[in-house]
Amino acid sequence: MADYGTIILTSMAKEPERTRSVAEIGSVTGLPAPSVSKILKILIHEGIVVSLRGTKGGYKLSRPPAEISTAQILKAIDGPIGMTECSITPGLCSYETGCQVRSHWQMVNQVMLQALEQITLKQMSQPVVETVDLSVLRRSRRASGAAANLGESS
């Protein structure tokens, strides 16, 4: 569903002020109208898309594509993002208290979330012409690693 949601939103991001019908979005993206409708309802509920009624009604983005991150899209459609269950919700795994890799998975999850927050819908809707600056993530990872090491020693 997140793949379809991203396809729908990137097509809308090319003309963010334009209102479109489900049929038009389905035609442009090649996705079935029932799937488009279902995903749009989720995106409306999460505040990423707005629905307008009337003869010129339809759907459009709630804010500029540069203000919508891929993390927001994925969370809206699939819920919390996590590499492992314990990265999202503590207490789900019976091995959690003695797990030697849990803190490492949490660090991986944090870095992944930060990367997804940096990539906007505007970037996703354009051809790749620039790379994501990973130096910010590297600095963040070092800080997270230092914080995790402090937490492990206590």
mmCIF file of C-alpha atoms in Angstrom:
data_model
loop_
_atom_site.group_PDB
_atom_site.id
_atom_site.type_symbol
_atom_site.label_atom_id
_atom_site.label_comp_id
_atom_site.label_asym_id
_atom_site.label_seq_id
_atom_site.Cartn_x
_atom_site.Cartn_y
_atom_site.Cartn_z
ATOM 1 C CA MET A 1 0.000 0.000 0.000
ATOM 2 C CA ALA A 2 2.849 2.411 0.746
ATOM 3 C CA ASP A 3 4.161 1.884 -2.790
ATOM 4 C CA TYR A 4 0.780 2.801 -4.255
ATOM 5 C CA GLY A 5 0.479 5.756 -1.889
ATOM 6 C CA THR A 6 3.847 7.079 -2.975
ATOM 7 C CA ILE A 7 2.931 6.669 -6.646
ATOM 8 C CA ILE A 8 -0.344 8.550 -6.097
ATOM 9 C CA LEU A 9 1.303 11.356 -4.142
ATOM 10 C CA THR A 10 4.227 11.810 -6.536
ATOM 11 C CA SER A 11 1.778 12.161 -9.419
ATOM 12 C CA MET A 12 -0.157 14.772 -7.412
ATOM 13 C CA ALA A 13 3.054 16.580 -6.434
ATOM 14 C CA LYS A 14 3.811 17.485 -10.034
ATOM 15 C CA GLU A 15 0.904 19.964 -9.909
ATOM 16 C CA PRO A 16 0.230 20.334 -6.170
ATOM 17 C CA GLU A 17 -2.475 23.013 -6.419
ATOM 18 C CA ARG A 18 -4.533 21.046 -8.938
ATOM 19 C CA THR A 19 -7.606 19.096 -7.829
ATOM 20 C CA ARG A 20 -8.045 15.616 -9.310
ATOM 21 C CA SER A 21 -10.692 12.915 -9.325
ATOM 22 C CA VAL A 22 -10.081 9.296 -8.327
ATOM 23 C CA ALA A 23 -10.588 8.291 -11.973
ATOM 24 C CA GLU A 24 -7.975 10.786 -13.176
ATOM 25 C CA ILE A 25 -5.435 9.705 -10.574
ATOM 26 C CA GLY A 26 -6.064 6.068 -11.475
ATOM 27 C CA SER A 27 -5.642 6.816 -15.170
ATOM 28 C CA VAL A 28 -2.406 8.771 -14.692
ATOM 29 C CA THR A 29 -0.844 6.254 -12.289
ATOM 30 C CA GLY A 30 -2.205 3.059 -13.819
ATOM 31 C CA LEU A 31 -3.626 2.016 -10.452
ATOM 32 C CA PRO A 32 -7.145 0.609 -10.013
ATOM 33 C CA ALA A 33 -9.711 3.204 -8.893
ATOM 34 C CA PRO A 34 -10.792 1.218 -5.788
ATOM 35 C CA SER A 35 -7.179 1.120 -4.557
ATOM 36 C CA VAL A 36 -6.718 4.832 -5.294
ATOM 37 C CA SER A 37 -9.913 5.635 -3.389
ATOM 38 C CA LYS A 38 -8.896 3.513 -0.386
ATOM 39 C CA ILE A 39 -5.437 5.087 -0.187
ATOM 40 C CA LEU A 40 -6.803 8.617 -0.589
ATOM 41 C CA LYS A 41 -9.138 8.042 2.370
ATOM 42 C CA ILE A 42 -6.153 7.055 4.503
ATOM 43 C CA LEU A 43 -4.152 10.081 3.316
ATOM 44 C CA ILE A 44 -7.082 12.402 4.075
ATOM 45 C CA HIS A 45 -7.395 10.962 7.568
ATOM 46 C CA GLU A 46 -3.669 11.547 8.119
ATOM 47 C CA GLY A 47 -3.813 15.134 6.819
ATOM 48 C CA ILE A 48 -1.636 14.664 3.743
ATOM 49 C CA VAL A 49 -4.446 15.055 1.204
ATOM 50 C CA VAL A 50 -7.637 17.127 1.313
ATOM 51 C CA SER A 51 -10.951 16.356 -0.313
ATOM 52 C CA LEU A 52 -12.952 19.130 -1.961
ATOM 53 C CA ARG A 53 -16.655 18.776 -2.744
ATOM 54 C CA GLY A 54 -18.650 20.247 -5.588
ATOM 55 C CA THR A 55 -18.448 20.340 -9.344
ATOM 56 C CA LYS A 56 -14.755 21.183 -9.231
ATOM 57 C CA GLY A 57 -14.168 18.834 -6.330
ATOM 58 C CA GLY A 58 -11.654 16.080 -5.963
ATOM 59 C CA TYR A 59 -8.393 15.581 -4.162
ATOM 60 C CA LYS A 60 -5.237 17.623 -3.734
ATOM 61 C CA LEU A 61 -2.250 17.835 -1.421
ATOM 62 C CA SER A 62 -2.861 19.545 1.908
ATOM 63 C CA ARG A 63 0.490 21.347 1.806
ATOM 64 C CA PRO A 64 3.438 21.846 -0.551
ATOM 65 C CA PRO A 65 5.313 18.656 -1.553
ATOM 66 C CA ALA A 66 8.514 20.028 0.007
ATOM 67 C CA GLU A 67 6.767 19.886 3.406
ATOM 68 C CA ILE A 68 5.764 16.215 3.167
ATOM 69 C CA SER A 69 8.450 13.657 4.002
ATOM 70 C CA THR A 70 8.594 10.067 2.861
ATOM 71 C CA ALA A 71 8.499 9.098 6.541
ATOM 72 C CA GLN A 72 5.134 10.859 6.905
ATOM 73 C CA ILE A 73 3.797 9.021 3.861
ATOM 74 C CA LEU A 74 4.952 5.608 5.047
ATOM 75 C CA LYS A 75 3.663 6.170 8.593
ATOM 76 C CA ALA A 76 0.298 7.372 7.263
ATOM 77 C CA ILE A 77 -0.247 4.277 5.165
ATOM 78 C CA ASP A 78 1.580 1.481 6.987
ATOM 79 C CA GLY A 79 1.742 2.782 10.550
ATOM 80 C CA PRO A 80 4.898 3.023 12.656
ATOM 81 C CA ILE A 81 8.142 2.333 10.809
ATOM 82 C CA GLY A 82 10.487 -0.205 12.308
ATOM 83 C CA MET A 83 13.065 -2.746 11.295
ATOM 84 C CA THR A 84 12.093 -4.998 14.205
ATOM 85 C CA GLU A 85 9.097 -5.223 16.537
ATOM 86 C CA CYS A 86 11.076 -3.866 19.483
ATOM 87 C CA SER A 87 12.119 -0.858 17.387
ATOM 88 C CA ILE A 88 8.489 0.220 17.299
ATOM 89 C CA THR A 89 6.837 -1.095 20.449
ATOM 90 C CA PRO A 90 8.787 -2.387 23.437
ATOM 91 C CA GLY A 91 7.479 -5.494 25.151
ATOM 92 C CA LEU A 92 6.347 -7.498 22.136
ATOM 93 C CA CYS A 93 9.296 -9.879 22.087
ATOM 94 C CA SER A 94 9.897 -12.433 24.828
ATOM 95 C CA TYR A 95 13.673 -12.197 24.243
ATOM 96 C CA GLU A 96 13.777 -8.427 24.519
ATOM 97 C CA THR A 97 15.225 -8.088 28.023
ATOM 98 C CA GLY A 98 18.236 -10.296 27.277
ATOM 99 C CA CYS A 99 18.687 -9.363 23.627
ATOM 100 C CA GLN A 100 22.232 -8.328 22.783
ATOM 101 C CA VAL A 101 21.353 -6.694 19.452
ATOM 102 C CA ARG A 102 18.229 -4.740 20.416
ATOM 103 C CA SER A 103 20.059 -1.449 20.957
ATOM 104 C CA HIS A 104 21.802 -1.885 17.603
ATOM 105 C CA TRP A 105 18.490 -2.434 15.808
ATOM 106 C CA GLN A 106 17.107 0.643 17.519
ATOM 107 C CA MET A 107 20.081 2.656 16.246
ATOM 108 C CA VAL A 108 19.549 1.299 12.702
ATOM 109 C CA ASN A 109 15.869 2.182 12.954
ATOM 110 C CA GLN A 110 16.632 5.720 14.117
ATOM 111 C CA VAL A 111 19.076 6.334 11.257
ATOM 112 C CA MET A 112 16.573 4.940 8.746
ATOM 113 C CA LEU A 113 13.812 7.206 10.077
ATOM 114 C CA GLN A 114 16.072 10.243 9.884
ATOM 115 C CA ALA A 115 16.898 9.424 6.261
ATOM 116 C CA LEU A 116 13.207 9.066 5.399
ATOM 117 C CA GLU A 117 12.455 12.407 7.102
ATOM 118 C CA GLN A 118 15.045 14.119 4.885
ATOM 119 C CA ILE A 119 13.582 12.910 1.593
ATOM 120 C CA THR A 120 10.542 14.970 0.624
ATOM 121 C CA LEU A 121 7.651 14.282 -1.692
ATOM 122 C CA LYS A 122 8.982 17.070 -3.914
ATOM 123 C CA GLN A 123 12.263 15.187 -4.308
ATOM 124 C CA MET A 124 10.414 11.920 -4.927
ATOM 125 C CA SER A 125 8.384 13.497 -7.729
ATOM 126 C CA GLN A 126 11.422 14.764 -9.630
ATOM 127 C CA PRO A 127 14.169 12.922 -11.501
ATOM 128 C CA VAL A 128 17.177 12.062 -9.369
ATOM 129 C CA VAL A 129 19.710 14.842 -9.922
ATOM 130 C CA GLU A 130 21.186 15.129 -6.461
ATOM 131 C CA THR A 131 22.155 12.752 -3.732
ATOM 132 C CA VAL A 132 20.937 12.837 -0.161
ATOM 133 C CA ASP A 133 23.467 14.358 2.228
ATOM 134 C CA LEU A 134 24.293 11.391 4.468
ATOM 135 C CA SER A 135 26.834 13.359 6.512
ATOM 136 C CA VAL A 136 23.975 14.598 8.704
ATOM 137 C CA LEU A 137 22.974 11.005 9.344
ATOM 138 C CA ARG A 138 26.536 9.995 10.117
ATOM 139 C CA ARG A 139 26.841 12.759 12.730
ATOM 140 C CA SER A 140 23.473 11.784 14.169
ATOM 141 C CA ARG A 141 24.486 8.122 14.285
ATOM 142 C CA ARG A 142 27.660 8.975 16.176
ATOM 143 C CA ALA A 143 25.638 11.007 18.681
ATOM 144 C CA SER A 144 23.078 8.196 18.988
ATOM 145 C CA GLY A 145 25.853 5.663 19.453
ATOM 146 C CA ALA A 146 27.389 7.745 22.215
ATOM 147 C CA ALA A 147 24.001 8.077 23.888
ATOM 148 C CA ALA A 148 23.348 4.334 23.533
ATOM 149 C CA ASN A 149 26.767 3.565 25.032
ATOM 150 C CA LEU A 150 25.990 5.825 27.980
ATOM 151 C CA GLY A 151 22.669 4.054 28.473
ATOM 152 C CA GLU A 152 24.277 0.596 28.326
ATOM 153 C CA SER A 153 26.865 1.428 30.955
ATOM 154 C CA SER A 154 24.302 2.471 33.562
#
